[in-house]
Structure formats: structure tokens, C-alpha cells
């Protein structure tokens, strides 16, 4: 297993120096069905059990995020909502009508990052 990458160069106009960045080049998108099959082969769970578990997990995550909770998935990381104000918001008289969910933020666990550090990298063609 390896992670493919490409190198991007960005020229800084003010300083005149060029900076280089590595960018991951993603392969396929792994969907729930593929995860279900892979989990089935490594456990004694049936495909129906796995599908039900993933569905229940999704529903519980949504509900807890709607309740304003943050979520810790052990071995994976943390999820929480990020909010933004709509342009119509009057800071003198704030109202929840003018607040919306901007995104769901993910912060990986340190152990997950540590487990990925020994992954080899291959320059994408």
C-alpha cells in the first residue's frame, strides 16, 4: 500500500520565492458496500448486521451533532459542527434564524496519524 502524490509549486509574489507542496492524488472512492464486504470477511458479522450497524451509526452521529454534541470515534477521531452567520445577521440582535451549519469538522486521533506515518509515498504519473 502506498499513497500517490503530486508536487505543486506556488510562487510567492511578495517574497519572490517558490514554495512546494505535496498533494495527495486519490484513487478510488470506497463506498459503504465495499466496506461492508471487507468488514464481513474480517469478522463473523453478516452483511445485514454490518449494514444495520453502519446505518444506526450514521443516524446516531446526525442526532448527536444536531444536539450540539461532539463525537469521539475511538481509533478514528472527533466530529463536531462548524457554524456560520448569514449576512442578514445583526450582531446587535443575534438570532438563531441567521445561523447555519457550515460544515462537519473532523480531527483525527493522534494514534491514527501515527499509524499512517510509516506509509510509503509514490509520485503519481
PDB file of C-alpha atoms in Angstrom:
ATOM      1  CA  UNK A   1       0.000   0.000   0.000  1.00  0.00           C
ATOM      2  CA  UNK A   2       1.178   3.489  -0.764  1.00  0.00           C
ATOM      3  CA  UNK A   3      -0.192   6.983  -1.120  1.00  0.00           C
ATOM      4  CA  UNK A   4       0.236   8.643  -4.506  1.00  0.00           C
ATOM      5  CA  UNK A   5       1.148  12.316  -4.576  1.00  0.00           C
ATOM      6  CA  UNK A   6       1.997  15.170  -6.869  1.00  0.00           C
ATOM      7  CA  UNK A   7       4.084  18.273  -6.209  1.00  0.00           C
ATOM      8  CA  UNK A   8       2.569  21.723  -6.630  1.00  0.00           C
ATOM      9  CA  UNK A   9       4.680  24.842  -6.875  1.00  0.00           C
ATOM     10  CA  UNK A  10       3.348  28.196  -5.793  1.00  0.00           C
ATOM     11  CA  UNK A  11       5.320  31.339  -6.483  1.00  0.00           C
ATOM     12  CA  UNK A  12       5.095  33.892  -3.701  1.00  0.00           C
ATOM     13  CA  UNK A  13       4.875  37.249  -5.425  1.00  0.00           C
ATOM     14  CA  UNK A  14       5.829  39.375  -2.419  1.00  0.00           C
ATOM     15  CA  UNK A  15       8.912  37.457  -1.381  1.00  0.00           C
ATOM     16  CA  UNK A  16       9.639  36.171  -4.867  1.00  0.00           C
ATOM     17  CA  UNK A  17      10.330  32.693  -3.545  1.00  0.00           C
ATOM     18  CA  UNK A  18       8.747  29.484  -4.756  1.00  0.00           C
ATOM     19  CA  UNK A  19       7.151  27.055  -2.291  1.00  0.00           C
ATOM     20  CA  UNK A  20       6.456  23.404  -2.962  1.00  0.00           C
ATOM     21  CA  UNK A  21       3.524  21.411  -1.616  1.00  0.00           C
ATOM     22  CA  UNK A  22       2.747  17.719  -1.751  1.00  0.00           C
ATOM     23  CA  UNK A  23      -0.853  16.964  -2.711  1.00  0.00           C
ATOM     24  CA  UNK A  24      -2.447  13.530  -2.375  1.00  0.00           C
ATOM     25  CA  UNK A  25      -3.702  12.031  -5.618  1.00  0.00           C
ATOM     26  CA  UNK A  26      -6.692   9.939  -4.603  1.00  0.00           C
ATOM     27  CA  UNK A  27      -7.507   6.591  -6.102  1.00  0.00           C
ATOM     28  CA  UNK A  28     -10.954   5.115  -5.922  1.00  0.00           C
ATOM     29  CA  UNK A  29     -13.721   6.190  -3.570  1.00  0.00           C
ATOM     30  CA  UNK A  30     -14.573   3.386  -1.173  1.00  0.00           C
ATOM     31  CA  UNK A  31     -18.334   3.174  -0.658  1.00  0.00           C
ATOM     32  CA  UNK A  32     -20.351   1.611   2.156  1.00  0.00           C
ATOM     33  CA  UNK A  33     -20.965  -1.586   0.197  1.00  0.00           C
ATOM     34  CA  UNK A  34     -17.240  -2.222  -0.218  1.00  0.00           C
ATOM     35  CA  UNK A  35     -16.615  -1.502   3.471  1.00  0.00           C
ATOM     36  CA  UNK A  36     -19.445  -3.897   4.352  1.00  0.00           C
ATOM     37  CA  UNK A  37     -17.815  -6.673   2.278  1.00  0.00           C
ATOM     38  CA  UNK A  38     -14.371  -6.035   3.761  1.00  0.00           C
ATOM     39  CA  UNK A  39     -15.719  -5.992   7.324  1.00  0.00           C
ATOM     40  CA  UNK A  40     -17.681  -9.185   6.652  1.00  0.00           C
ATOM     41  CA  UNK A  41     -14.505 -11.015   5.589  1.00  0.00           C
ATOM     42  CA  UNK A  42     -12.654  -9.984   8.750  1.00  0.00           C
ATOM     43  CA  UNK A  43     -15.482 -10.624  11.260  1.00  0.00           C
ATOM     44  CA  UNK A  44     -18.314 -13.056  11.935  1.00  0.00           C
ATOM     45  CA  UNK A  45     -20.945 -10.409  11.178  1.00  0.00           C
ATOM     46  CA  UNK A  46     -23.389 -10.856   8.323  1.00  0.00           C
ATOM     47  CA  UNK A  47     -23.717  -8.208   5.588  1.00  0.00           C
ATOM     48  CA  UNK A  48     -27.146  -7.330   7.005  1.00  0.00           C
ATOM     49  CA  UNK A  49     -25.692  -6.855  10.514  1.00  0.00           C
ATOM     50  CA  UNK A  50     -22.948  -4.600   9.179  1.00  0.00           C
ATOM     51  CA  UNK A  51     -25.367  -2.551   7.075  1.00  0.00           C
ATOM     52  CA  UNK A  52     -27.681  -2.120  10.083  1.00  0.00           C
ATOM     53  CA  UNK A  53     -24.766  -1.095  12.294  1.00  0.00           C
ATOM     54  CA  UNK A  54     -23.468   1.483   9.797  1.00  0.00           C
ATOM     55  CA  UNK A  55     -26.983   2.841   9.312  1.00  0.00           C
ATOM     56  CA  UNK A  56     -27.523   3.137  13.078  1.00  0.00           C
ATOM     57  CA  UNK A  57     -24.097   4.766  13.483  1.00  0.00           C
ATOM     58  CA  UNK A  58     -24.959   7.338  10.813  1.00  0.00           C
ATOM     59  CA  UNK A  59     -28.316   8.114  12.459  1.00  0.00           C
ATOM     60  CA  UNK A  60     -26.763   8.478  15.917  1.00  0.00           C
ATOM     61  CA  UNK A  61     -23.973  10.727  14.642  1.00  0.00           C
ATOM     62  CA  UNK A  62     -26.519  13.011  12.941  1.00  0.00           C
ATOM     63  CA  UNK A  63     -28.690  13.166  16.062  1.00  0.00           C
ATOM     64  CA  UNK A  64     -25.791  13.968  18.408  1.00  0.00           C
ATOM     65  CA  UNK A  65     -24.463  16.648  16.058  1.00  0.00           C
ATOM     66  CA  UNK A  66     -27.975  18.162  15.929  1.00  0.00           C
ATOM     67  CA  UNK A  67     -27.978  18.127  19.740  1.00  0.00           C
ATOM     68  CA  UNK A  68     -24.769  20.171  19.743  1.00  0.00           C
ATOM     69  CA  UNK A  69     -22.562  17.305  20.912  1.00  0.00           C
ATOM     70  CA  UNK A  70     -19.091  16.486  19.664  1.00  0.00           C
ATOM     71  CA  UNK A  71     -18.404  12.842  18.890  1.00  0.00           C
ATOM     72  CA  UNK A  72     -15.314  10.761  19.582  1.00  0.00           C
ATOM     73  CA  UNK A  73     -14.945   7.611  17.476  1.00  0.00           C
ATOM     74  CA  UNK A  74     -12.226   5.677  19.272  1.00  0.00           C
ATOM     75  CA  UNK A  75      -9.314   4.903  16.993  1.00  0.00           C
ATOM     76  CA  UNK A  76     -10.612   7.290  14.325  1.00  0.00           C
ATOM     77  CA  UNK A  77     -11.121  10.816  15.623  1.00  0.00           C
ATOM     78  CA  UNK A  78     -13.544  13.552  16.570  1.00  0.00           C
ATOM     79  CA  UNK A  79     -16.529  15.094  14.764  1.00  0.00           C
ATOM     80  CA  UNK A  80     -18.205  18.420  15.524  1.00  0.00           C
ATOM     81  CA  UNK A  81     -20.233  21.029  13.661  1.00  0.00           C
ATOM     82  CA  UNK A  82     -18.861  24.333  12.462  1.00  0.00           C
ATOM     83  CA  UNK A  83     -21.312  27.238  12.253  1.00  0.00           C
ATOM     84  CA  UNK A  84     -21.560  30.439  10.246  1.00  0.00           C
ATOM     85  CA  UNK A  85     -23.703  33.554  10.399  1.00  0.00           C
ATOM     86  CA  UNK A  86     -25.793  34.524   7.418  1.00  0.00           C
ATOM     87  CA  UNK A  87     -25.133  38.013   6.007  1.00  0.00           C
ATOM     88  CA  UNK A  88     -28.506  39.223   7.345  1.00  0.00           C
ATOM     89  CA  UNK A  89     -27.378  38.650  10.963  1.00  0.00           C
ATOM     90  CA  UNK A  90     -27.482  41.804  13.064  1.00  0.00           C
ATOM     91  CA  UNK A  91     -24.725  41.456  15.679  1.00  0.00           C
ATOM     92  CA  UNK A  92     -26.660  43.838  17.954  1.00  0.00           C
ATOM     93  CA  UNK A  93     -29.660  41.476  17.997  1.00  0.00           C
ATOM     94  CA  UNK A  94     -28.403  37.948  17.256  1.00  0.00           C
ATOM     95  CA  UNK A  95     -30.973  35.354  16.279  1.00  0.00           C
ATOM     96  CA  UNK A  96     -30.664  31.625  15.592  1.00  0.00           C
ATOM     97  CA  UNK A  97     -32.614  32.196  12.375  1.00  0.00           C
ATOM     98  CA  UNK A  98     -29.438  33.648  10.890  1.00  0.00           C
ATOM     99  CA  UNK A  99     -27.069  30.868  11.948  1.00  0.00           C
ATOM    100  CA  UNK A 100     -26.473  27.736   9.896  1.00  0.00           C
ATOM    101  CA  UNK A 101     -24.218  24.704   9.856  1.00  0.00           C
ATOM    102  CA  UNK A 102     -21.196  25.437   7.695  1.00  0.00           C
ATOM    103  CA  UNK A 103     -19.584  22.005   7.839  1.00  0.00           C
ATOM    104  CA  UNK A 104     -18.801  18.998   9.971  1.00  0.00           C
ATOM    105  CA  UNK A 105     -15.221  19.126  11.149  1.00  0.00           C
ATOM    106  CA  UNK A 106     -13.087  16.047  11.605  1.00  0.00           C
ATOM    107  CA  UNK A 107      -9.964  15.872  13.766  1.00  0.00           C
ATOM    108  CA  UNK A 108      -8.134  12.561  13.543  1.00  0.00           C
ATOM    109  CA  UNK A 109      -6.843  10.843  16.654  1.00  0.00           C
ATOM    110  CA  UNK A 110      -3.103  11.110  17.159  1.00  0.00           C
ATOM    111  CA  UNK A 111      -2.798   7.320  17.020  1.00  0.00           C
ATOM    112  CA  UNK A 112      -4.482   7.245  13.594  1.00  0.00           C
ATOM    113  CA  UNK A 113      -1.974   9.805  12.315  1.00  0.00           C
ATOM    114  CA  UNK A 114       0.894   7.858  13.884  1.00  0.00           C
ATOM    115  CA  UNK A 115      -0.344   4.651  12.233  1.00  0.00           C
ATOM    116  CA  UNK A 116      -0.235   6.402   8.832  1.00  0.00           C
ATOM    117  CA  UNK A 117       3.266   7.856   9.237  1.00  0.00           C
ATOM    118  CA  UNK A 118       5.071   4.745   8.014  1.00  0.00           C
ATOM    119  CA  UNK A 119       3.027   4.649   4.770  1.00  0.00           C
ATOM    120  CA  UNK A 120       5.248   4.828   1.689  1.00  0.00           C
ATOM    121  CA  UNK A 121       4.629   7.560  -0.878  1.00  0.00           C
ATOM    122  CA  UNK A 122       4.780   7.183  -4.661  1.00  0.00           C
ATOM    123  CA  UNK A 123       4.901  10.060  -7.133  1.00  0.00           C
ATOM    124  CA  UNK A 124       1.777   9.967  -9.322  1.00  0.00           C
ATOM    125  CA  UNK A 125       2.299   9.779 -13.064  1.00  0.00           C
TER     126      UNK A 125
END
